[in-house]
Amino acid sequence: MSNLSDMAVMKETPLAQVYRVIEPGPVVLLTTAYKGRPNVMTMSWHMAMEFEPPLIGCVVHSLDYSFNALRVTKECVISIPTVDLASKVVEIGNCSGRDVDKFGTFGLTPIPAKKVKAPLIAECLTNLECQVVNTSLVKKYNLFILKVIKAWTDPKRKERRTIHHNGDGTFVVDGRTIDLKKKMTKWQ
Ligand SMILES: Cc1cc2nc3c(=O)[nH]c(=O)nc-3n(C[C@H](O)[C@H](O)[C@H](O)COP(=O)(O)O)c2cc1C
């Protein structure tokens, strides 16, 4: 067996960059309403955890204004933006609700949700109303487990391509779809 470091095919990747190759997409927006004030942050560290009821794990850093809002209110909306909103999505992730009214600044239209106080975003393709159902890993990993209790999609929206963060400020935009449904025999 050849020594890994002698192999031309594999180059060592710094551990600090590992998240870049497993970072899931799409980049989403997370809205909260704390003390009656709506806020929104950008998030790409999330994962699907269950089909139904849908569970989503997400990492919200304790320095984010949204962290406390989520911890206290135990509610949020995950809104899924499309590529036309990409620049705004980045800007939303580079300022804090502590200092800025992000809905006003970025021209986002809040729509009252059905089951939570956090607003939906009219400009997004999909909006998921969520409850925090588990906080046991928040202290250690900033990991909140969310249950989706209501989901909405804009059927008239023409632009439906989501964006996926490479972890370095570049993004992949949804492209070609390949249909392998026939091979998904275990997961019809
Ligand atoms: C593309 C992108 C992805 C991000 N993903 C996350 C994430 O998954 N978790 C997180 O805590 N912050 C993430 N951030 C950073 C927050 O969006 C950022 O800290 C934001 O200012 C927090 O807003 P808030 O203070 O109003 O809550 C991301 C930012 C960008 C631009």
PDB file of C-alpha atoms and ligand atoms in Angstrom:
ATOM      1  CA  MET A   1       0.000   0.000   0.000  1.00  0.00           C
ATOM      2  CA  SER A   2       1.468   3.377  -0.941  1.00  0.00           C
ATOM      3  CA  ASN A   3       1.949   6.036   1.654  1.00  0.00           C
ATOM      4  CA  LEU A   4      -0.841   8.611   1.420  1.00  0.00           C
ATOM      5  CA  SER A   5       1.540  11.534   1.445  1.00  0.00           C
ATOM      6  CA  ASP A   6       3.390  10.026  -1.565  1.00  0.00           C
ATOM      7  CA  MET A   7       0.222   9.731  -3.639  1.00  0.00           C
ATOM      8  CA  ALA A   8      -0.159  12.360  -6.268  1.00  0.00           C
ATOM      9  CA  VAL A   9      -3.939  11.885  -6.455  1.00  0.00           C
ATOM     10  CA  MET A  10      -4.770  12.904  -2.904  1.00  0.00           C
ATOM     11  CA  LYS A  11      -3.713  16.226  -1.410  1.00  0.00           C
ATOM     12  CA  GLU A  12      -4.229  16.808   2.285  1.00  0.00           C
ATOM     13  CA  THR A  13      -7.135  19.103   3.118  1.00  0.00           C
ATOM     14  CA  PRO A  14      -6.811  21.321   6.190  1.00  0.00           C
ATOM     15  CA  LEU A  15      -9.290  20.138   8.850  1.00  0.00           C
ATOM     16  CA  ALA A  16     -10.461  23.738   9.173  1.00  0.00           C
ATOM     17  CA  GLN A  17     -11.822  23.483   5.616  1.00  0.00           C
ATOM     18  CA  VAL A  18     -13.657  20.169   5.952  1.00  0.00           C
ATOM     19  CA  TYR A  19     -17.019  21.895   6.458  1.00  0.00           C
ATOM     20  CA  ARG A  20     -16.712  23.271   2.943  1.00  0.00           C
ATOM     21  CA  VAL A  21     -17.146  19.859   1.330  1.00  0.00           C
ATOM     22  CA  ILE A  22     -20.006  18.673   3.498  1.00  0.00           C
ATOM     23  CA  GLU A  23     -21.850  21.917   3.945  1.00  0.00           C
ATOM     24  CA  PRO A  24     -25.433  21.188   2.987  1.00  0.00           C
ATOM     25  CA  GLY A  25     -27.571  23.447   0.891  1.00  0.00           C
ATOM     26  CA  PRO A  26     -29.629  25.387   0.333  1.00  0.00           C
ATOM     27  CA  VAL A  27     -28.647  28.535   2.141  1.00  0.00           C
ATOM     28  CA  VAL A  28     -31.707  29.569   4.136  1.00  0.00           C
ATOM     29  CA  LEU A  29     -32.967  32.541   6.107  1.00  0.00           C
ATOM     30  CA  LEU A  30     -34.109  32.051   9.685  1.00  0.00           C
ATOM     31  CA  THR A  31     -36.646  34.518  11.049  1.00  0.00           C
ATOM     32  CA  THR A  32     -37.504  35.077  14.693  1.00  0.00           C
ATOM     33  CA  ALA A  33     -39.727  37.504  16.616  1.00  0.00           C
ATOM     34  CA  TYR A  34     -38.310  38.512  19.963  1.00  0.00           C
ATOM     35  CA  LYS A  35     -40.215  41.010  22.115  1.00  0.00           C
ATOM     36  CA  GLY A  36     -42.471  41.701  19.113  1.00  0.00           C
ATOM     37  CA  ARG A  37     -39.561  42.632  16.835  1.00  0.00           C
ATOM     38  CA  PRO A  38     -38.912  40.506  13.737  1.00  0.00           C
ATOM     39  CA  ASN A  39     -35.371  39.634  12.694  1.00  0.00           C
ATOM     40  CA  VAL A  40     -33.704  37.460  10.099  1.00  0.00           C
ATOM     41  CA  MET A  41     -30.319  35.764   9.756  1.00  0.00           C
ATOM     42  CA  THR A  42     -28.613  33.731   7.057  1.00  0.00           C
ATOM     43  CA  MET A  43     -27.915  30.066   7.794  1.00  0.00           C
ATOM     44  CA  SER A  44     -26.281  27.221   5.937  1.00  0.00           C
ATOM     45  CA  TRP A  45     -25.386  24.825   8.745  1.00  0.00           C
ATOM     46  CA  HIS A  46     -28.558  22.767   8.864  1.00  0.00           C
ATOM     47  CA  MET A  47     -29.578  19.194   8.186  1.00  0.00           C
ATOM     48  CA  ALA A  48     -32.721  17.134   7.653  1.00  0.00           C
ATOM     49  CA  MET A  49     -33.251  14.663  10.517  1.00  0.00           C
ATOM     50  CA  GLU A  50     -36.682  13.070   9.998  1.00  0.00           C
ATOM     51  CA  PHE A  51     -39.333  12.781   7.266  1.00  0.00           C
ATOM     52  CA  GLU A  52     -42.580  13.275   9.185  1.00  0.00           C
ATOM     53  CA  PRO A  53     -42.955  15.212  11.272  1.00  0.00           C
ATOM     54  CA  PRO A  54     -40.038  16.930   9.541  1.00  0.00           C
ATOM     55  CA  LEU A  55     -37.141  17.590  11.908  1.00  0.00           C
ATOM     56  CA  ILE A  56     -34.270  19.944  11.100  1.00  0.00           C
ATOM     57  CA  GLY A  57     -31.059  20.349  13.065  1.00  0.00           C
ATOM     58  CA  CYS A  58     -29.422  23.752  12.852  1.00  0.00           C
ATOM     59  CA  VAL A  59     -26.435  25.517  14.339  1.00  0.00           C
ATOM     60  CA  VAL A  60     -27.093  29.093  15.432  1.00  0.00           C
ATOM     61  CA  HIS A  61     -24.055  30.666  17.023  1.00  0.00           C
ATOM     62  CA  SER A  62     -24.452  32.030  20.538  1.00  0.00           C
ATOM     63  CA  LEU A  63     -23.081  35.424  19.399  1.00  0.00           C
ATOM     64  CA  ASP A  64     -25.923  35.833  16.894  1.00  0.00           C
ATOM     65  CA  TYR A  65     -28.830  38.004  18.025  1.00  0.00           C
ATOM     66  CA  SER A  66     -31.082  35.232  16.694  1.00  0.00           C
ATOM     67  CA  PHE A  67     -29.611  32.752  19.186  1.00  0.00           C
ATOM     68  CA  ASN A  68     -31.306  34.297  22.192  1.00  0.00           C
ATOM     69  CA  ALA A  69     -34.510  34.939  20.249  1.00  0.00           C
ATOM     70  CA  LEU A  70     -34.653  31.263  19.320  1.00  0.00           C
ATOM     71  CA  ARG A  71     -33.713  30.062  22.796  1.00  0.00           C
ATOM     72  CA  VAL A  72     -36.343  32.207  24.526  1.00  0.00           C
ATOM     73  CA  THR A  73     -39.262  32.107  22.059  1.00  0.00           C
ATOM     74  CA  LYS A  74     -38.624  28.497  20.914  1.00  0.00           C
ATOM     75  CA  GLU A  75     -40.059  29.408  17.499  1.00  0.00           C
ATOM     76  CA  CYS A  76     -38.783  30.443  14.102  1.00  0.00           C
ATOM     77  CA  VAL A  77     -39.440  30.310  10.361  1.00  0.00           C
ATOM     78  CA  ILE A  78     -36.964  28.845   7.912  1.00  0.00           C
ATOM     79  CA  SER A  79     -37.386  30.673   4.612  1.00  0.00           C
ATOM     80  CA  ILE A  80     -35.758  29.406   1.453  1.00  0.00           C
ATOM     81  CA  PRO A  81     -34.506  32.132  -0.883  1.00  0.00           C
ATOM     82  CA  THR A  82     -33.684  31.696  -4.566  1.00  0.00           C
ATOM     83  CA  VAL A  83     -30.725  32.978  -6.556  1.00  0.00           C
ATOM     84  CA  ASP A  84     -32.293  36.390  -7.267  1.00  0.00           C
ATOM     85  CA  LEU A  85     -31.929  37.149  -3.538  1.00  0.00           C
ATOM     86  CA  ALA A  86     -28.316  35.931  -3.268  1.00  0.00           C
ATOM     87  CA  SER A  87     -26.654  39.313  -2.611  1.00  0.00           C
ATOM     88  CA  LYS A  88     -29.225  40.232   0.020  1.00  0.00           C
ATOM     89  CA  VAL A  89     -28.824  36.822   1.649  1.00  0.00           C
ATOM     90  CA  VAL A  90     -25.106  37.486   2.112  1.00  0.00           C
ATOM     91  CA  GLU A  91     -25.705  41.016   3.410  1.00  0.00           C
ATOM     92  CA  ILE A  92     -28.296  39.707   5.888  1.00  0.00           C
ATOM     93  CA  GLY A  93     -25.610  37.343   7.185  1.00  0.00           C
ATOM     94  CA  ASN A  94     -23.140  40.185   7.614  1.00  0.00           C
ATOM     95  CA  CYS A  95     -25.070  42.420   9.988  1.00  0.00           C
ATOM     96  CA  SER A  96     -26.995  41.900  13.192  1.00  0.00           C
ATOM     97  CA  GLY A  97     -30.560  42.472  14.287  1.00  0.00           C
ATOM     98  CA  ARG A  98     -28.976  44.010  17.338  1.00  0.00           C
ATOM     99  CA  ASP A  99     -28.090  47.065  15.195  1.00  0.00           C
ATOM    100  CA  VAL A 100     -30.295  46.873  12.104  1.00  0.00           C
ATOM    101  CA  ASP A 101     -33.971  46.445  11.211  1.00  0.00           C
ATOM    102  CA  LYS A 102     -33.169  43.856   8.548  1.00  0.00           C
ATOM    103  CA  PHE A 103     -36.697  43.511   7.160  1.00  0.00           C
ATOM    104  CA  GLY A 104     -36.798  47.277   6.475  1.00  0.00           C
ATOM    105  CA  THR A 105     -33.177  47.601   5.344  1.00  0.00           C
ATOM    106  CA  PHE A 106     -33.346  44.731   2.866  1.00  0.00           C
ATOM    107  CA  GLY A 107     -36.888  45.343   1.654  1.00  0.00           C
ATOM    108  CA  LEU A 108     -38.235  41.998   2.838  1.00  0.00           C
ATOM    109  CA  THR A 109     -41.997  41.671   3.271  1.00  0.00           C
ATOM    110  CA  PRO A 110     -43.029  39.898   6.473  1.00  0.00           C
ATOM    111  CA  ILE A 111     -46.206  37.793   6.289  1.00  0.00           C
ATOM    112  CA  PRO A 112     -47.825  36.652   9.559  1.00  0.00           C
ATOM    113  CA  ALA A 113     -47.342  32.926  10.061  1.00  0.00           C
ATOM    114  CA  LYS A 114     -50.234  30.611  11.044  1.00  0.00           C
ATOM    115  CA  LYS A 115     -48.716  28.861  14.053  1.00  0.00           C
ATOM    116  CA  VAL A 116     -45.680  30.874  15.195  1.00  0.00           C
ATOM    117  CA  LYS A 117     -44.952  34.526  15.919  1.00  0.00           C
ATOM    118  CA  ALA A 118     -41.900  34.673  13.631  1.00  0.00           C
ATOM    119  CA  PRO A 119     -42.884  35.970  10.165  1.00  0.00           C
ATOM    120  CA  LEU A 120     -42.742  34.271   6.766  1.00  0.00           C
ATOM    121  CA  ILE A 121     -40.845  36.144   4.035  1.00  0.00           C
ATOM    122  CA  ALA A 122     -42.974  36.912   0.961  1.00  0.00           C
ATOM    123  CA  GLU A 123     -39.921  37.068  -1.349  1.00  0.00           C
ATOM    124  CA  CYS A 124     -38.873  33.475  -0.534  1.00  0.00           C
ATOM    125  CA  LEU A 125     -39.863  30.327  -2.428  1.00  0.00           C
ATOM    126  CA  THR A 126     -40.703  28.264   0.660  1.00  0.00           C
ATOM    127  CA  ASN A 127     -41.394  29.088   4.314  1.00  0.00           C
ATOM    128  CA  LEU A 128     -41.323  26.529   7.126  1.00  0.00           C
ATOM    129  CA  GLU A 129     -42.925  27.364  10.463  1.00  0.00           C
ATOM    130  CA  CYS A 130     -40.878  25.665  13.179  1.00  0.00           C
ATOM    131  CA  GLN A 131     -40.898  24.924  16.884  1.00  0.00           C
ATOM    132  CA  VAL A 132     -37.732  24.204  18.845  1.00  0.00           C
ATOM    133  CA  VAL A 133     -38.277  20.672  20.170  1.00  0.00           C
ATOM    134  CA  ASN A 134     -34.880  19.916  21.664  1.00  0.00           C
ATOM    135  CA  THR A 135     -32.160  22.090  23.149  1.00  0.00           C
ATOM    136  CA  SER A 136     -30.039  19.418  24.813  1.00  0.00           C
ATOM    137  CA  LEU A 137     -27.090  20.109  22.490  1.00  0.00           C
ATOM    138  CA  VAL A 138     -27.395  23.901  22.438  1.00  0.00           C
ATOM    139  CA  LYS A 139     -24.982  24.529  25.279  1.00  0.00           C
ATOM    140  CA  LYS A 140     -22.298  22.305  23.817  1.00  0.00           C
ATOM    141  CA  TYR A 141     -22.777  22.721  20.055  1.00  0.00           C
ATOM    142  CA  ASN A 142     -25.274  25.593  19.512  1.00  0.00           C
ATOM    143  CA  LEU A 143     -27.423  22.879  17.898  1.00  0.00           C
ATOM    144  CA  PHE A 144     -31.184  23.428  17.927  1.00  0.00           C
ATOM    145  CA  ILE A 145     -33.582  20.706  16.793  1.00  0.00           C
ATOM    146  CA  LEU A 146     -36.609  22.146  15.020  1.00  0.00           C
ATOM    147  CA  LYS A 147     -39.927  20.521  14.149  1.00  0.00           C
ATOM    148  CA  VAL A 148     -41.678  21.902  11.072  1.00  0.00           C
ATOM    149  CA  ILE A 149     -45.348  22.368  11.940  1.00  0.00           C
ATOM    150  CA  LYS A 150     -46.558  24.214   8.821  1.00  0.00           C
ATOM    151  CA  ALA A 151     -44.979  24.633   5.384  1.00  0.00           C
ATOM    152  CA  TRP A 152     -45.757  27.047   2.537  1.00  0.00           C
ATOM    153  CA  THR A 153     -44.503  27.321  -1.045  1.00  0.00           C
ATOM    154  CA  ASP A 154     -45.150  30.074  -3.590  1.00  0.00           C
ATOM    155  CA  PRO A 155     -46.532  28.176  -6.627  1.00  0.00           C
ATOM    156  CA  LYS A 156     -46.331  31.220  -8.929  1.00  0.00           C
ATOM    157  CA  ARG A 157     -42.640  31.933  -8.377  1.00  0.00           C
ATOM    158  CA  LYS A 158     -40.730  31.510 -11.657  1.00  0.00           C
ATOM    159  CA  GLU A 159     -37.193  31.595 -10.211  1.00  0.00           C
ATOM    160  CA  ARG A 160     -36.828  28.387  -8.190  1.00  0.00           C
ATOM    161  CA  ARG A 161     -33.057  27.850  -8.177  1.00  0.00           C
ATOM    162  CA  THR A 162     -31.655  27.776  -4.633  1.00  0.00           C
ATOM    163  CA  ILE A 163     -28.086  28.695  -3.672  1.00  0.00           C
ATOM    164  CA  HIS A 164     -25.553  26.495  -1.879  1.00  0.00           C
ATOM    165  CA  HIS A 165     -22.614  27.889   0.041  1.00  0.00           C
ATOM    166  CA  ASN A 166     -19.115  26.543  -0.624  1.00  0.00           C
ATOM    167  CA  GLY A 167     -18.136  27.962   2.750  1.00  0.00           C
ATOM    168  CA  ASP A 168     -15.800  30.591   1.310  1.00  0.00           C
ATOM    169  CA  GLY A 169     -18.162  33.256   0.003  1.00  0.00           C
ATOM    170  CA  THR A 170     -18.744  31.472  -3.310  1.00  0.00           C
ATOM    171  CA  PHE A 171     -22.033  29.751  -4.043  1.00  0.00           C
ATOM    172  CA  VAL A 172     -23.291  27.003  -6.316  1.00  0.00           C
ATOM    173  CA  VAL A 173     -26.591  27.740  -8.015  1.00  0.00           C
ATOM    174  CA  ASP A 174     -28.948  24.815  -8.681  1.00  0.00           C
ATOM    175  CA  GLY A 175     -28.351  23.469 -12.152  1.00  0.00           C
ATOM    176  CA  ARG A 176     -29.154  20.342 -14.135  1.00  0.00           C
ATOM    177  CA  THR A 177     -31.488  17.784 -12.534  1.00  0.00           C
ATOM    178  CA  ILE A 178     -30.755  14.095 -13.094  1.00  0.00           C
ATOM    179  CA  ASP A 179     -33.626  11.660 -12.576  1.00  0.00           C
ATOM    180  CA  LEU A 180     -32.575   8.450 -10.789  1.00  0.00           C
ATOM    181  CA  LYS A 181     -36.015   7.693  -9.317  1.00  0.00           C
ATOM    182  CA  LYS A 182     -36.070   4.195 -10.885  1.00  0.00           C
ATOM    183  CA  LYS A 183     -32.936   3.279  -8.929  1.00  0.00           C
ATOM    184  CA  MET A 184     -34.410   4.502  -5.625  1.00  0.00           C
ATOM    185  CA  THR A 185     -36.043   1.114  -4.968  1.00  0.00           C
ATOM    186  CA  LYS A 186     -35.663   1.307  -1.204  1.00  0.00           C
ATOM    187  CA  TRP A 187     -36.865   4.915  -0.983  1.00  0.00           C
ATOM    188  CA  GLN A 188     -39.908   5.255  -3.290  1.00  0.00           C
TER     189      GLN A 188
HETATM  190  C1  LIG B   1     -23.742  32.277   3.628  1.00  0.00           C
HETATM  191  C2  LIG B   1     -23.840  32.435   5.135  1.00  0.00           C
HETATM  192  C3  LIG B   1     -24.141  31.336   5.911  1.00  0.00           C
HETATM  193  C4  LIG B   1     -24.238  31.451   7.322  1.00  0.00           C
HETATM  194  N1  LIG B   1     -24.555  30.344   8.061  1.00  0.00           N
HETATM  195  C5  LIG B   1     -24.671  30.468   9.408  1.00  0.00           C
HETATM  196  C6  LIG B   1     -25.050  29.349  10.210  1.00  0.00           C
HETATM  197  O1  LIG B   1     -25.338  28.268   9.719  1.00  0.00           O
HETATM  198  N2  LIG B   1     -25.122  29.529  11.556  1.00  0.00           N
HETATM  199  C7  LIG B   1     -24.830  30.732  12.158  1.00  0.00           C
HETATM  200  O2  LIG B   1     -24.887  30.834  13.399  1.00  0.00           O
HETATM  201  N3  LIG B   1     -24.496  31.803  11.416  1.00  0.00           N
HETATM  202  C8  LIG B   1     -24.415  31.708  10.066  1.00  0.00           C
HETATM  203  N4  LIG B   1     -24.086  32.791   9.312  1.00  0.00           N
HETATM  204  C9  LIG B   1     -23.800  34.067   9.988  1.00  0.00           C
HETATM  205  C10 LIG B   1     -25.043  34.796  10.480  1.00  0.00           C
HETATM  206  O3  LIG B   1     -25.997  34.912   9.441  1.00  0.00           O
HETATM  207  C11 LIG B   1     -24.580  36.176  10.970  1.00  0.00           C
HETATM  208  O4  LIG B   1     -23.765  36.017  12.122  1.00  0.00           O
HETATM  209  C12 LIG B   1     -25.712  37.146  11.227  1.00  0.00           C
HETATM  210  O5  LIG B   1     -25.141  38.438  11.339  1.00  0.00           O
HETATM  211  C13 LIG B   1     -26.503  36.859  12.486  1.00  0.00           C
HETATM  212  O6  LIG B   1     -27.551  37.780  12.535  1.00  0.00           O
HETATM  213  P1  LIG B   1     -28.282  38.179  13.892  1.00  0.00           P
HETATM  214  O7  LIG B   1     -27.229  38.753  14.821  1.00  0.00           O
HETATM  215  O8  LIG B   1     -29.285  39.215  13.462  1.00  0.00           O
HETATM  216  O9  LIG B   1     -28.890  36.937  14.450  1.00  0.00           O
HETATM  217  C14 LIG B   1     -24.003  32.709   7.923  1.00  0.00           C
HETATM  218  C15 LIG B   1     -23.708  33.828   7.128  1.00  0.00           C
HETATM  219  C16 LIG B   1     -23.621  33.695   5.748  1.00  0.00           C
HETATM  220  C17 LIG B   1     -23.316  34.904   4.913  1.00  0.00           C
END
